[in-house]
XYZ file of C-alpha atoms in Angstrom:
349
model
C -3.152 6.452 1.265
C -6.477 7.587 1.964
C -8.845 8.985 -0.829
C -12.341 8.052 -0.217
C -14.637 10.141 1.218
C -12.161 13.049 0.423
C -14.449 14.384 -2.561
C -13.306 18.202 -2.487
C -9.147 17.063 -2.628
C -8.164 16.885 -6.165
C -6.840 13.367 -7.497
C -3.455 14.085 -7.947
C -3.418 15.885 -3.715
C -4.676 12.238 -2.715
C -2.768 9.894 -4.485
C 0.709 12.014 -5.352
C 0.454 12.499 -1.573
C 2.808 10.221 -0.200
C 1.768 10.646 3.437
C -0.380 7.194 3.313
C 0.033 5.448 -0.493
C -1.064 9.740 -1.389
C -4.451 9.493 -0.006
C -3.034 11.953 3.267
C -5.365 14.847 3.630
C -7.679 13.169 1.932
C -7.838 10.527 4.954
C -8.191 13.493 7.110
C -11.478 14.210 6.148
C -12.219 10.653 6.818
C -11.412 9.417 9.624
C -8.795 5.666 10.734
C -8.405 1.920 10.517
C -6.383 -0.200 13.035
C -5.095 -3.358 13.879
C -5.197 -6.896 12.252
C -4.804 -10.511 12.926
C -4.509 -13.640 11.001
C -3.439 -17.006 10.129
C -2.241 -17.466 5.852
C -1.436 -19.310 3.389
C -0.034 -19.007 -0.428
C -0.236 -21.905 -3.001
C -3.415 -22.148 -4.123
C -5.122 -25.295 -2.596
C -8.371 -27.176 -3.801
C -9.677 -25.994 -0.763
C -12.947 -27.829 0.015
C -15.358 -25.342 -1.635
C -18.804 -27.023 -0.653
C -18.133 -25.467 2.996
C -19.678 -23.212 4.686
C -16.911 -19.936 5.058
C -17.032 -17.875 7.673
C -13.969 -14.537 8.064
C -13.929 -12.270 10.162
C -12.686 -8.818 9.359
C -10.377 -5.441 11.081
C -13.881 -3.590 10.893
C -15.002 -6.743 13.145
C -17.619 -7.343 10.527
C -17.538 -11.500 10.240
C -18.810 -12.000 6.588
C -20.386 -16.070 6.944
C -21.524 -17.845 3.192
C -22.446 -20.895 3.065
C -19.258 -21.927 0.334
C -15.719 -20.805 -0.016
C -16.184 -17.233 -2.304
C -14.764 -17.763 -6.273
C -16.359 -15.054 -7.783
C -13.501 -13.215 -5.794
C -13.283 -8.724 -6.749
C -10.484 -7.488 -4.498
C -9.114 -3.924 -4.775
C -5.816 -4.468 -7.116
C -3.347 -4.733 -4.844
C -5.533 -7.289 -2.458
C -5.604 -9.286 -5.928
C -2.338 -9.045 -6.710
C -1.165 -10.263 -3.117
C -3.514 -13.020 -3.592
C -2.632 -14.567 -6.239
C 0.537 -14.672 -4.858
C -0.688 -17.027 -2.088
C -2.920 -18.969 -5.629
C -5.929 -17.271 -4.629
C -7.369 -16.042 -8.259
C -9.980 -13.199 -8.006
C -12.888 -12.799 -10.858
C -12.968 -8.844 -11.383
C -10.738 -5.405 -9.835
C -10.784 -1.582 -9.497
C -7.521 0.923 -8.778
C -4.696 1.037 -10.214
C -4.124 -2.189 -12.589
C -2.442 -0.808 -16.194
C -1.143 2.186 -17.326
C -1.421 3.935 -19.917
C 1.022 2.184 -22.255
C -1.477 -0.732 -21.231
C 0.570 -2.882 -19.050
C 0.574 -4.052 -15.735
C 0.234 -1.289 -13.288
C 2.879 -1.482 -9.791
C -0.065 -2.634 -7.873
C -0.316 -5.310 -9.987
C 1.754 -7.304 -9.369
C 2.259 -10.731 -10.998
C -1.182 -10.686 -12.221
C -2.163 -11.075 -15.798
C -4.119 -8.104 -16.461
C -5.561 -9.508 -19.103
C -8.004 -12.255 -17.707
C -9.478 -10.080 -14.823
C -12.366 -7.755 -15.520
C -11.175 -4.419 -14.563
C -14.261 -2.512 -13.321
C -11.958 1.029 -12.370
C -9.171 1.961 -13.131
C -8.791 5.355 -11.279
C -10.068 7.211 -8.649
C -14.003 7.337 -8.264
C -13.781 4.763 -11.490
C -16.632 1.399 -10.609
C -18.972 -0.001 -13.324
C -21.942 -0.975 -11.497
C -23.095 -3.176 -14.088
C -19.961 -5.001 -15.227
C -19.786 -6.391 -11.452
C -22.858 -6.813 -10.656
C -22.242 -9.680 -14.010
C -19.142 -11.307 -12.323
C -21.813 -12.087 -9.493
C -20.034 -11.665 -7.162
C -19.866 -13.669 -3.945
C -17.142 -11.088 -2.143
C -16.209 -7.914 -2.263
C -12.588 -6.750 -0.731
C -10.322 -3.752 -0.616
C -7.846 -2.586 1.781
C -8.723 0.874 4.542
C -7.228 3.489 5.603
C -9.067 4.999 8.216
C -11.124 3.851 11.320
C -14.362 4.425 9.361
C -13.928 1.281 7.707
C -13.846 2.906 4.334
C -13.440 0.820 1.602
C -10.641 1.938 -0.859
C -11.144 2.766 -3.950
C -14.441 1.901 -3.409
C -16.966 5.285 -4.843
C -18.418 7.012 -1.898
C -21.133 8.103 -3.900
C -21.768 4.343 -5.429
C -20.997 2.065 -2.472
C -24.452 1.624 -1.093
C -25.105 0.156 -4.787
C -22.121 -2.173 -5.144
C -22.328 -3.442 -1.173
C -25.053 -4.237 -2.110
C -24.471 -7.005 -4.150
C -22.252 -8.961 -2.355
C -20.860 -8.968 1.103
C -17.445 -7.029 1.446
C -13.992 -7.628 3.394
C -11.380 -4.794 4.738
C -8.269 -5.187 5.870
C -7.010 -2.440 7.589
C -3.200 -0.508 6.621
C -4.004 2.096 9.004
C -1.802 2.798 11.300
C -0.504 -0.459 11.795
C 2.923 -1.770 10.369
C 3.641 -3.924 7.741
C 3.599 -7.229 9.718
C 0.361 -7.406 10.570
C -1.677 -6.543 7.764
C 0.963 -9.012 5.787
C -0.254 -12.174 8.298
C -4.561 -10.477 7.999
C -4.019 -11.347 3.929
C -2.209 -14.496 4.564
C -5.254 -15.870 6.565
C -7.375 -14.847 4.593
C -5.936 -16.334 1.673
C -5.669 -19.359 3.744
C -9.525 -18.923 4.044
C -9.807 -18.830 -0.184
C -7.806 -22.266 -0.222
C -4.304 -21.014 0.026
C -2.055 -23.806 1.628
C -0.336 -22.067 3.946
C 2.072 -24.535 5.067
C 3.053 -25.146 1.488
C 7.170 -24.452 1.151
C 6.931 -21.301 -1.298
C 4.985 -20.135 1.952
C 7.292 -21.023 4.035
C 10.246 -20.052 2.799
C 8.692 -16.558 1.251
C 8.027 -16.383 5.829
C 11.663 -16.990 6.474
C 13.177 -14.610 3.967
C 10.772 -11.354 5.038
C 11.731 -12.132 8.489
C 15.543 -12.076 7.321
C 15.052 -8.873 5.307
C 13.614 -7.874 8.408
C 16.954 -8.738 11.012
C 18.830 -7.141 7.859
C 16.974 -3.715 8.116
C 17.350 -3.695 11.316
C 21.072 -4.628 11.657
C 21.970 -1.920 9.806
C 19.935 0.945 10.935
C 21.360 -0.148 13.906
C 25.426 0.273 13.211
C 23.854 3.911 10.741
C 21.966 5.740 13.222
C 23.641 8.488 11.622
C 21.760 8.283 8.064
C 19.034 10.462 8.009
C 15.729 8.779 5.752
C 12.961 11.144 4.417
C 10.462 10.048 2.845
C 8.632 12.223 -1.060
C 5.801 11.861 -3.502
C 6.360 14.494 -6.235
C 3.256 16.448 -8.145
C 4.153 18.475 -11.040
C 3.822 21.989 -7.784
C 4.179 19.812 -4.710
C 6.516 17.036 -3.321
C 5.609 16.055 -0.142
C 7.287 14.526 3.057
C 5.381 11.570 4.972
C 5.589 11.397 8.641
C 6.218 8.439 9.652
C 3.204 7.606 11.211
C -0.173 5.497 9.421
C 1.687 4.742 6.546
C 2.625 0.779 7.441
C 5.954 0.445 6.037
C 6.628 4.095 7.782
C 5.656 3.082 10.851
C 7.305 -0.522 10.862
C 10.846 1.102 9.374
C 10.948 3.153 12.552
C 10.568 0.311 14.548
C 13.346 -1.914 12.806
C 14.601 1.350 13.730
C 15.612 3.491 10.486
C 16.011 7.387 11.445
C 12.939 8.924 9.581
C 12.583 11.775 8.506
C 9.570 13.594 10.303
C 7.638 16.342 8.528
C 6.743 19.620 11.221
C 4.171 18.926 13.948
C 1.872 21.688 12.295
C 2.083 20.660 9.188
C 1.663 16.470 9.666
C -1.914 17.989 12.038
C -3.206 19.480 8.490
C -2.980 16.804 7.083
C -4.499 14.161 9.222
C -1.469 13.126 10.397
C -0.007 12.204 6.961
C 3.015 14.632 5.778
C 3.797 17.705 4.152
C 3.154 19.836 1.129
C 6.104 21.730 0.319
C 7.044 23.303 -2.727
C 9.639 23.071 -4.610
C 11.511 26.122 -3.901
C 11.449 24.958 -0.589
C 12.078 21.028 -1.257
C 15.549 21.630 0.822
C 13.445 21.796 4.073
C 15.068 18.730 5.870
C 17.861 17.727 5.300
C 18.095 13.305 4.366
C 20.859 10.643 3.240
C 18.491 8.574 0.987
C 15.167 9.769 -0.562
C 12.384 7.105 -1.013
C 10.637 8.121 -3.676
C 6.375 6.831 -3.775
C 6.506 4.828 -7.064
C 2.957 4.321 -8.033
C 2.215 5.495 -11.275
C 0.182 8.777 -10.575
C 3.295 10.653 -8.956
C 5.814 11.919 -10.811
C 9.342 8.989 -10.766
C 12.922 10.854 -10.171
C 14.282 10.373 -13.349
C 11.168 13.030 -14.364
C 12.078 15.388 -12.075
C 13.303 18.715 -13.562
C 13.441 20.779 -10.966
C 17.074 22.219 -10.403
C 16.354 22.757 -6.526
C 15.931 18.796 -6.705
C 18.844 18.336 -8.360
C 21.099 19.987 -5.848
C 20.060 17.453 -3.143
C 22.378 16.308 -1.928
C 21.120 12.625 -1.308
C 20.662 13.245 -5.277
C 23.507 14.284 -6.032
C 25.067 11.424 -4.733
C 22.768 8.422 -6.011
C 20.892 7.661 -2.809
C 17.478 7.870 -4.282
C 15.686 4.540 -4.504
C 11.521 3.663 -4.891
C 9.586 3.143 -1.771
C 5.950 1.196 -2.212
C 3.899 3.615 -0.072
C 0.738 0.848 -1.052
C 2.929 -2.716 -0.299
C 1.322 -5.934 -1.927
C 0.268 -7.760 1.097
C 2.555 -10.921 0.582
C 5.863 -11.612 1.473
C 7.200 -12.228 -1.616
C 6.161 -8.515 -2.416
C 7.505 -7.065 0.678
C 10.527 -8.774 1.640
C 12.002 -6.628 -1.807
C 10.891 -3.319 -0.268
C 13.084 -3.939 3.196
C 16.371 -5.412 1.603
C 16.100 -2.647 -0.343
C 16.847 0.245 2.232
C 18.726 -2.025 4.312
C 20.848 -2.226 1.658
C 20.830 1.784 0.990
C 21.792 1.874 4.571
C 24.500 -0.236 4.017
C 26.127 1.613 1.659
C 25.535 5.648 2.383
C 27.060 8.123 2.268
C 26.654 10.911 4.529
C 25.684 13.654 2.793
C 23.034 15.576 4.869
């Protein structure tokens, strides 16, 4: 998922890399990022906008402002998570709209027509528009330990970060609950009502889904799950370390197919590149495929070798969300979908 400093990598190689949201090899060039603590919140609460605001992010940086930020600019996925908690942003950067003008999968339930899009693709960030928003704070995720803010261009980051303080939420080498909790804490600090019935119920549903997946994995330990991502020339097989979803699935007992250690090392720990001729290298009963718009979706894969895979022939291919929108509402279906697939899977590998 990392993309940050890998200017030497192609956009396809970075974004299609199923590793950690597709930033795979890019991260290798960047570093890593860890840990997350939290609190929580959900629908908007007319926060006391007059008082001082303080928030400590996953870089260990404490941002202090005289009042709660009103003009928030965020990576699209972060903005989508905050939206679920009732916090709306003024501007976004990152995959926001598709070629046909519809909301990208990473935009969640946001009305993308009501936000200023500073950049819709990797490397795009309109600094003049950003300055015009008079930003109070910029928020993004991080896929390394170097504090690299996702989708903030390396070549212009100094100019961008001079205009407003920034907050980084780590999604590197941690399990899904940690960034979920920290995002909730951020939303609460911005005025969300974490004790609302909606948020309380969403958290309960997430916990129920996690237990369902744990039980499914325990009951069907023989079911092998492979995490893949497709590009025109390469099929990426992700390892279970580093990515917040796969690490969590593994912790819940899911039998994740692991690429070779040598291949993982070459990509910084994220994935292995396979040619389409070798797409059958790792037997799998279920294939979970990268659902981001930067990748080729299963229905559009024409390679004969893909169509011959046992999991494909058995119809046991489901979507994977390598860059989950960090709200309990959006992460719960991810767990339920995988649990259902494991519960109903035929042993085909």
